[in-house]
Amino acid sequence: DCVPKPCPPAMSTPPILTTSGRALTPQEAVVDTAFWQLLRQFSWAGAALHLLYIPLFLSFGARTLAAASVGSVGLLAVATVLQRIGRTQGSFWVLLGGVAAHALFGVWALGWDSGLWWPLVGLLPAIILHTRLTEEIRWRAAVCLIAGCVTLRLGSQLAAPLHELPPVVLETLMQANLLMALLMLMTLAKVSRRLTDETTTQLGELLQRDSLTRLDNRRHWTMLAQARLDERPAAGEDGELPPEGLLTVAVADLDGFRLINERCGHEAADRSLSGIARVLRDNLRTTDLVGRWGDEEFIVMMSGLEMPEAFERVEALRQRVAQLGVPHAYGQLPVTVTIGLAEVAPDETLGQAIRRAERALVEGKGAGGNRVVSAQPPVAANSGRAGAAPEAPVVALTDAAEA
C-alpha cells in the first residue's frame, strides 16, 4: 500500500523580495544579481577615481573639492559595507545620494564642463533595472535624477564656478567621468543581452521540452521524427531498405498509472515518469529520438536496426525500468512499462507506424503488461478497404504532456 507519510520540509533558497513583499521571478532574480554586481563595480571604480581627484585638487589649491572627494570615498565605502552585510537597499540609497551630492557640488564648484554630472547619466539605467523597488519608486527616482541634471545645467549657466581650473584639467575630468558613465552603460547592455539570451533559451525549452521529464514534447518529437523519415534513403528495386534507412518506433506506457495516481499520489506518479525518462535518456543512443507522447506514454525512434536487434534493445529498456523502483513511503514503488514496437515500412507514413506500435501496446496491456510486443507488418497500400476514411495526421491532437 502506498500510505503517504509526512516528509521533512525541503531546504530551499529563500526568495528575493521586493519592497512591496513580492517574490522576484527567476528572470528578475538574474537581473537583480547582475544589478548588485554592477553597483559593486561602480562603487570600486568611483572610489578609485575620487582617490585620484584628491591630490589633483590639492595641487590646484581646491581644498574644498579635495574634502568632497574624501567624503565621496567614505560614502562609497559605506555603500560597499552595507551591501556585504545584506543591507542592499540602504547601500543603494547611500550610493545614489553620494553620487547626486558629489555631482551637485562638483558642478557648482567647477562648472558644467568638469563633467562631474556624467555618473548620474550612468546611474539612470541602473535605477530602472532595480527590480527590488516598485515600478512607481523606480520611475520617480528616474524622473528626479533627470530633473536634477537639467537643474544643474541651468544653474551652471547662471552662476560662475567656485574654482577656476586649467582647461586641460577640466577636459581630463570630463573625459574620465564620461568614460565611467560609458562603462556603466556598456555593462548594463551586457546584462540586458544576457537576460535576453536566457529568456530566449527558456522559451525554446518550453516550446520543445516536456517540463517534468525534460524529454522532447509530442510536437517537437514528431517534427524531428518526420524529418528523419523524409531524409532516409529510398528502398531498392527489391523493396528492401538499406541498413541506414531502417527505422523502428517504440511506444511505452507506464503500467498502472491511474492506480499509482489514486493510491500513491501525483508526486509518486511524477517520480515514476521521471525515472522512466532517465532510463530512456541514459540507455539510448544519441542518434535515437525519445520524447513524451502522452500522460504516461513515451515514444522512441531508433535508426539502423533490424527488427530483432531493435526488439532486444527495447526489451533491455523494459528490464531496466522494472529494476528502477521509486522510493515512496515505506519502501520501493515497483515501476513497469509495456512497449509496442513497429518497424517503419518503406511506403508507410509516420502516423501509420505509430498506430501499429500503439495497437501492439494495447495487445501487451491486454496480456498483463510489463512486456514488449512487436506490431504486425503493415497491410499493403492497395489492399485497404474501399471507402476507408483518410488517415488523420499524427500531430492532429495535442497531448497533456505539452500543456
Coordinates of C-alpha atoms in Angstrom, one line a residue:
D1 CA 0.0 0.0 0.0
C2 CA 1.1 3.5 -0.8
V3 CA 0.4 5.2 2.5
P4 CA 1.9 8.7 2.4
K5 CA 3.8 9.8 5.4
P6 CA 4.9 13.3 6.2
C7 CA 8.2 14.4 4.6
P8 CA 10.6 16.8 6.2
P9 CA 10.4 20.3 4.6
A10 CA 12.8 20.7 1.7
M11 CA 15.7 23.1 2.2
S12 CA 15.5 25.8 -0.4
T13 CA 16.9 29.2 -1.1
P14 CA 14.6 31.9 0.3
P15 CA 13.1 34.0 -2.4
I16 CA 14.2 37.6 -3.1
L17 CA 11.5 40.0 -2.1
T18 CA 10.7 43.5 -3.4
T19 CA 9.9 46.4 -1.2
S20 CA 6.2 45.5 -1.6
G21 CA 6.8 41.9 -0.4
R22 CA 6.5 40.3 -3.9
A23 CA 9.0 37.5 -4.7
L24 CA 11.1 38.1 -7.8
T25 CA 10.6 35.8 -10.8
P26 CA 13.7 33.8 -12.0
Q27 CA 14.3 36.3 -14.8
E28 CA 14.1 39.2 -12.3
A29 CA 16.5 37.4 -10.0
V30 CA 19.0 37.2 -12.8
V31 CA 18.7 40.9 -13.3
D32 CA 18.9 41.5 -9.6
T33 CA 22.2 39.6 -9.2
A34 CA 23.7 41.4 -12.2
F35 CA 22.4 44.7 -10.8
W36 CA 24.3 44.4 -7.5
Q37 CA 27.4 43.2 -9.2
L38 CA 27.2 46.3 -11.3
L39 CA 26.8 48.6 -8.3
R40 CA 29.8 47.0 -6.6
Q41 CA 31.9 47.6 -9.7
F42 CA 30.6 51.2 -9.9
S43 CA 31.5 51.8 -6.2
W44 CA 35.0 50.5 -6.7
A45 CA 35.6 52.4 -9.8
G46 CA 34.1 55.6 -8.3
A47 CA 36.3 55.2 -5.2
A48 CA 39.4 54.8 -7.3
L49 CA 38.5 57.9 -9.4
H50 CA 37.9 60.0 -6.3
L51 CA 41.2 58.9 -4.8
L52 CA 42.9 60.3 -7.9
Y53 CA 40.9 63.5 -7.6
I54 CA 42.2 64.3 -4.1
P55 CA 45.9 65.0 -5.0
L56 CA 44.7 66.7 -8.2
F57 CA 42.5 69.2 -6.4
L58 CA 45.1 69.8 -3.7
S59 CA 47.7 70.6 -6.3
F60 CA 45.5 73.5 -7.5
G61 CA 44.5 74.7 -4.1
A62 CA 40.9 73.4 -4.2
R63 CA 40.8 72.1 -0.7
T64 CA 37.1 72.1 -0.6
L65 CA 36.9 69.8 -3.6
A66 CA 39.5 67.5 -2.2
A67 CA 37.5 67.2 1.0
A68 CA 34.4 66.5 -1.0
S69 CA 36.3 63.7 -2.8
V70 CA 37.3 62.2 0.6
G71 CA 33.7 62.3 1.6
S72 CA 32.6 60.5 -1.6
V73 CA 35.2 57.8 -1.0
G74 CA 33.7 57.3 2.5
L75 CA 30.2 57.1 1.2
L76 CA 31.2 54.6 -1.4
A77 CA 32.9 52.5 1.3
V78 CA 29.8 52.6 3.5
A79 CA 27.7 51.5 0.5
T80 CA 30.0 48.6 -0.1
V81 CA 29.9 47.5 3.5
L82 CA 26.1 47.8 3.6
Q83 CA 25.9 45.6 0.6
R84 CA 28.3 43.0 2.1
I85 CA 26.2 42.7 5.2
G86 CA 23.0 42.3 3.3
R87 CA 21.6 45.8 3.7
T88 CA 21.3 46.2 -0.1
Q89 CA 18.5 48.8 -0.1
G90 CA 20.5 51.0 2.3
S91 CA 23.6 50.5 0.1
F92 CA 21.7 51.6 -3.0
W93 CA 20.3 54.8 -1.5
V94 CA 23.6 55.8 0.1
L95 CA 25.3 55.3 -3.3
L96 CA 22.7 57.2 -5.1
G97 CA 22.7 60.0 -2.6
G98 CA 26.5 60.2 -2.7
V99 CA 26.7 60.4 -6.4
A100 CA 24.0 63.0 -6.6
A101 CA 25.6 65.1 -3.9
H102 CA 29.0 65.0 -5.5
A103 CA 27.6 65.9 -8.9
L104 CA 25.7 68.8 -7.4
F105 CA 28.7 70.1 -5.5
G106 CA 31.2 69.4 -8.4
V107 CA 29.2 71.3 -11.0
W108 CA 28.7 74.2 -8.5
A109 CA 32.4 74.3 -7.8
L110 CA 33.9 73.6 -11.2
G111 CA 31.1 74.2 -13.7
W112 CA 29.3 72.0 -16.2
D113 CA 32.5 71.5 -18.3
S114 CA 34.0 69.4 -15.5
G115 CA 31.7 66.5 -16.5
L116 CA 31.1 65.6 -12.8
W117 CA 27.4 65.1 -13.7
W118 CA 28.2 62.2 -16.1
P119 CA 27.9 59.5 -13.3
L120 CA 24.2 60.5 -12.9
V121 CA 23.6 59.5 -16.6
G122 CA 25.3 56.1 -16.0
L123 CA 23.2 55.6 -12.9
L124 CA 19.9 56.3 -14.6
P125 CA 19.5 52.9 -16.3
A126 CA 20.6 51.2 -13.1
I127 CA 17.6 52.7 -11.3
I128 CA 15.3 51.4 -13.9
L129 CA 16.8 47.9 -13.6
H130 CA 16.5 47.9 -9.8
T131 CA 14.0 45.0 -9.5
R132 CA 13.5 45.2 -5.7
L133 CA 11.9 48.7 -6.0
T134 CA 8.3 49.1 -7.0
E135 CA 7.8 50.5 -10.5
E136 CA 6.4 53.7 -9.1
I137 CA 9.5 54.3 -6.9
R138 CA 11.8 53.5 -9.8
W139 CA 10.2 56.0 -12.2
R140 CA 10.0 58.7 -9.5
A141 CA 13.7 58.3 -8.8
A142 CA 14.5 58.4 -12.5
V143 CA 12.4 61.5 -13.1
C144 CA 14.1 63.2 -10.1
L145 CA 17.5 62.3 -11.5
I146 CA 16.7 63.7 -14.9
A147 CA 15.3 66.8 -13.3
G148 CA 18.4 67.2 -11.3
C149 CA 20.6 67.0 -14.4
V150 CA 18.5 69.7 -16.1
T151 CA 18.6 71.9 -13.0
L152 CA 22.4 71.5 -12.8
R153 CA 22.8 72.5 -16.4
L154 CA 20.6 75.6 -16.0
G155 CA 22.3 76.6 -12.7
S156 CA 25.8 76.3 -14.3
Q157 CA 24.7 78.8 -16.9
L158 CA 23.5 81.3 -14.3
A159 CA 26.4 81.3 -11.9
A160 CA 30.2 81.2 -12.3
P161 CA 32.1 78.2 -10.9
L162 CA 33.6 78.5 -7.4
H163 CA 37.1 77.4 -8.6
E164 CA 38.9 78.0 -11.8
L165 CA 41.0 75.1 -13.1
P166 CA 43.1 75.0 -16.3
P167 CA 41.0 73.9 -19.4
V168 CA 43.2 70.8 -19.8
V169 CA 42.3 69.7 -16.3
L170 CA 38.6 70.3 -16.9
E171 CA 38.8 68.3 -20.1
T172 CA 40.6 65.5 -18.3
L173 CA 37.8 65.4 -15.7
M174 CA 35.2 65.5 -18.4
Q175 CA 36.8 62.5 -20.2
A176 CA 37.3 60.5 -17.0
N177 CA 33.6 60.9 -15.9
L178 CA 32.4 60.3 -19.5
L179 CA 34.4 57.1 -19.6
M180 CA 33.0 55.9 -16.3
A181 CA 29.4 56.5 -17.5
L182 CA 30.0 54.7 -20.8
L183 CA 31.5 51.7 -19.0
M184 CA 28.3 51.6 -16.8
L185 CA 26.1 51.7 -19.9
M186 CA 28.2 49.1 -21.6
T187 CA 27.9 46.8 -18.6
L188 CA 24.1 47.4 -18.5
A189 CA 23.9 46.5 -22.2
K190 CA 25.7 43.3 -21.4
V191 CA 23.3 42.4 -18.6
S192 CA 20.4 43.1 -20.9
R193 CA 21.9 40.9 -23.6
R194 CA 22.4 38.1 -21.1
L195 CA 18.8 38.3 -19.9
T196 CA 17.6 38.3 -23.5
D197 CA 19.6 35.2 -24.3
E198 CA 18.5 33.3 -21.2
T199 CA 14.8 34.2 -21.9
T200 CA 15.2 33.0 -25.5
T201 CA 16.7 29.8 -24.3
Q202 CA 13.9 29.3 -21.7
L203 CA 11.2 29.9 -24.3
G204 CA 12.9 27.4 -26.7
E205 CA 12.9 24.9 -23.8
L206 CA 9.2 25.5 -23.1
L207 CA 8.3 25.0 -26.8
Q208 CA 10.4 21.8 -27.3
R209 CA 10.7 20.1 -23.9
D210 CA 8.3 18.4 -21.5
S211 CA 8.6 20.3 -18.2
L212 CA 8.5 17.1 -16.0
T213 CA 10.8 14.7 -17.9
R214 CA 12.9 17.2 -19.9
L215 CA 12.3 15.0 -22.9
D216 CA 11.1 16.3 -26.3
N217 CA 7.4 17.0 -26.2
R218 CA 5.0 15.4 -28.7
R219 CA 5.1 18.3 -31.2
H220 CA 8.9 18.6 -31.3
W221 CA 9.5 14.8 -31.3
T222 CA 7.0 14.5 -34.2
M223 CA 8.9 17.2 -36.2
L224 CA 12.2 15.5 -35.6
A225 CA 10.9 12.0 -36.4
Q226 CA 9.2 13.2 -39.6
A227 CA 12.4 15.0 -40.7
R228 CA 14.3 11.8 -40.2
L229 CA 11.7 9.8 -42.1
D230 CA 11.9 12.3 -45.0
E231 CA 15.7 12.1 -45.2
R232 CA 16.0 8.3 -45.2
P233 CA 17.1 6.7 -48.5
A234 CA 14.5 5.1 -50.7
A235 CA 14.0 1.3 -50.9
G236 CA 15.8 -0.6 -53.7
E237 CA 14.2 -2.4 -56.6
D238 CA 13.6 -5.4 -54.4
G239 CA 11.6 -3.2 -51.9
E240 CA 14.2 -3.6 -49.2
L241 CA 15.6 -0.6 -47.3
P242 CA 19.4 -0.1 -46.9
P243 CA 20.7 -0.5 -43.3
E244 CA 20.9 3.2 -42.8
G245 CA 17.3 3.6 -43.8
L246 CA 15.9 1.2 -41.2
L247 CA 13.6 3.0 -38.7
T248 CA 11.7 1.5 -35.7
V249 CA 9.2 3.2 -33.5
A250 CA 8.5 2.1 -29.9
V251 CA 5.6 3.4 -27.7
A252 CA 6.0 2.7 -24.0
D253 CA 3.2 3.1 -21.4
L254 CA 3.6 3.1 -17.6
D255 CA 1.6 0.2 -16.2
G256 CA -1.0 1.1 -13.6
F257 CA -0.5 4.8 -13.9
R258 CA -4.0 5.7 -12.7
L259 CA -3.7 3.3 -9.8
I260 CA -0.4 5.0 -8.8
N261 CA -2.0 8.4 -9.0
E262 CA -5.0 7.3 -6.9
R263 CA -3.2 5.3 -4.2
C264 CA 0.2 6.9 -4.0
G265 CA -0.5 10.5 -5.2
H266 CA 0.7 12.6 -8.0
E267 CA 4.2 13.0 -6.6
A268 CA 4.9 9.3 -6.8
A269 CA 3.5 9.2 -10.3
D270 CA 5.7 12.1 -11.3
R271 CA 8.7 10.3 -9.8
S272 CA 7.8 7.2 -11.8
L273 CA 7.6 9.1 -15.1
S274 CA 10.9 11.0 -14.3
G275 CA 12.6 7.7 -13.6
I276 CA 11.4 6.1 -16.8
A277 CA 12.6 9.2 -18.7
R278 CA 16.0 8.9 -17.1
V279 CA 16.3 5.2 -18.1
L280 CA 15.4 6.1 -21.7
R281 CA 17.8 9.0 -21.8
D282 CA 20.7 7.2 -20.2
N283 CA 20.4 3.9 -22.2
L284 CA 19.5 5.0 -25.7
R285 CA 22.0 6.2 -28.3
T286 CA 22.5 9.9 -29.0
T287 CA 21.1 9.3 -32.5
D288 CA 17.8 7.9 -31.1
L289 CA 14.8 10.2 -30.7
V290 CA 13.0 10.0 -27.4
G291 CA 10.0 12.0 -26.2
R292 CA 7.0 12.1 -24.0
W293 CA 4.0 11.1 -26.1
G294 CA 1.1 11.4 -23.6
D295 CA 0.4 11.5 -19.9
E296 CA 2.1 8.2 -19.2
E297 CA 3.4 7.4 -22.6
F298 CA 6.8 7.7 -24.1
I299 CA 7.9 7.3 -27.7
V300 CA 11.3 6.3 -29.3
M301 CA 12.6 6.2 -32.8
M302 CA 15.7 4.1 -33.5
S303 CA 17.6 4.0 -36.8
G304 CA 19.8 1.5 -38.4
L305 CA 18.5 -1.6 -36.6
E306 CA 16.9 -4.7 -37.9
M307 CA 13.7 -5.6 -36.0
P308 CA 15.2 -8.4 -33.9
E309 CA 18.0 -6.1 -32.7
A310 CA 15.5 -3.3 -32.0
F311 CA 13.4 -5.7 -30.0
E312 CA 16.4 -6.7 -27.9
R313 CA 17.2 -3.1 -27.2
V314 CA 13.7 -2.3 -26.2
E315 CA 13.5 -5.4 -24.0
A316 CA 16.6 -4.3 -22.3
L317 CA 15.0 -0.9 -21.6
R318 CA 11.9 -2.6 -20.2
Q319 CA 14.1 -4.7 -17.8
R320 CA 16.0 -1.6 -16.6
V321 CA 12.7 0.2 -15.9
A322 CA 11.5 -2.9 -13.9
Q323 CA 14.7 -2.6 -11.8
L324 CA 14.1 1.1 -11.2
G325 CA 11.8 1.3 -8.2
V326 CA 10.7 4.7 -6.9
P327 CA 11.2 5.5 -3.2
H328 CA 7.9 6.2 -1.5
A329 CA 6.5 6.0 2.0
Y330 CA 7.8 2.7 3.5
G331 CA 9.6 1.2 0.5
Q332 CA 10.1 1.0 -3.2
L333 CA 7.3 1.5 -5.6
P334 CA 7.6 -1.0 -8.4
V335 CA 7.5 0.5 -11.9
T336 CA 6.9 -1.4 -15.1
V337 CA 6.2 -0.5 -18.7
T338 CA 4.5 -2.2 -21.6
I339 CA 6.1 -1.4 -25.0
G340 CA 4.7 -1.7 -28.5
L341 CA 7.3 -1.9 -31.3
A342 CA 6.9 -1.3 -35.0
E343 CA 9.3 -1.1 -38.0
V344 CA 8.5 1.8 -40.3
A345 CA 7.9 0.2 -43.7
P346 CA 9.2 1.7 -46.9
D347 CA 5.9 3.2 -48.1
E348 CA 4.5 3.8 -44.6
T349 CA 3.8 7.2 -43.0
L350 CA 5.0 8.1 -39.5
G351 CA 1.4 8.1 -38.3
Q352 CA 0.7 4.6 -39.6
A353 CA 3.8 3.2 -37.9
I354 CA 2.9 4.8 -34.6
R355 CA -0.6 3.5 -34.7
R356 CA 0.7 -0.1 -35.3
A357 CA 3.0 0.3 -32.4
E358 CA 0.1 1.6 -30.2
R359 CA -2.0 -1.4 -31.3
A360 CA 0.8 -3.7 -30.2
L361 CA 1.0 -1.8 -26.9
V362 CA -2.7 -2.4 -26.3
E363 CA -2.2 -6.1 -27.1
G364 CA 0.6 -6.2 -24.5
K365 CA -1.6 -4.4 -21.9
G366 CA -4.3 -7.0 -22.5
A367 CA -1.8 -9.8 -21.9
G368 CA -1.0 -8.4 -18.5
G369 CA 1.5 -5.7 -19.2
N370 CA 5.3 -5.4 -18.4
R371 CA 6.3 -6.8 -21.8
V372 CA 7.4 -5.9 -25.3
V373 CA 5.1 -6.7 -28.2
S374 CA 6.1 -6.4 -31.9
A375 CA 3.5 -5.0 -34.2
Q376 CA 2.1 -6.9 -37.2
P377 CA 3.5 -5.9 -40.6
P378 CA 1.6 -3.1 -42.4
V379 CA -1.1 -4.0 -44.8
A380 CA -0.2 -3.2 -48.4
A381 CA -1.4 0.2 -49.6
N382 CA -3.6 -1.2 -52.4
S383 CA -5.3 -3.8 -50.1
G384 CA -7.2 -1.3 -48.0
R385 CA -10.9 -1.3 -47.7
A386 CA -12.9 0.7 -50.2
G387 CA -14.2 3.9 -48.8
A388 CA -11.9 3.8 -45.7
A389 CA -11.5 7.2 -44.0
P390 CA -8.3 9.1 -44.9
E391 CA -5.6 8.9 -42.3
A392 CA -5.5 11.7 -39.8
P393 CA -2.1 13.4 -39.3
V394 CA -0.2 12.3 -36.3
V395 CA 0.1 15.9 -35.0
A396 CA -3.7 16.5 -35.1
L397 CA -4.1 16.1 -31.3
T398 CA -2.1 17.8 -28.6
D399 CA -1.4 15.7 -25.6
A400 CA -1.5 16.7 -21.9
A401 CA 2.3 16.5 -21.7
E402 CA 2.6 19.5 -23.9
A403 CA 0.2 21.6 -21.9

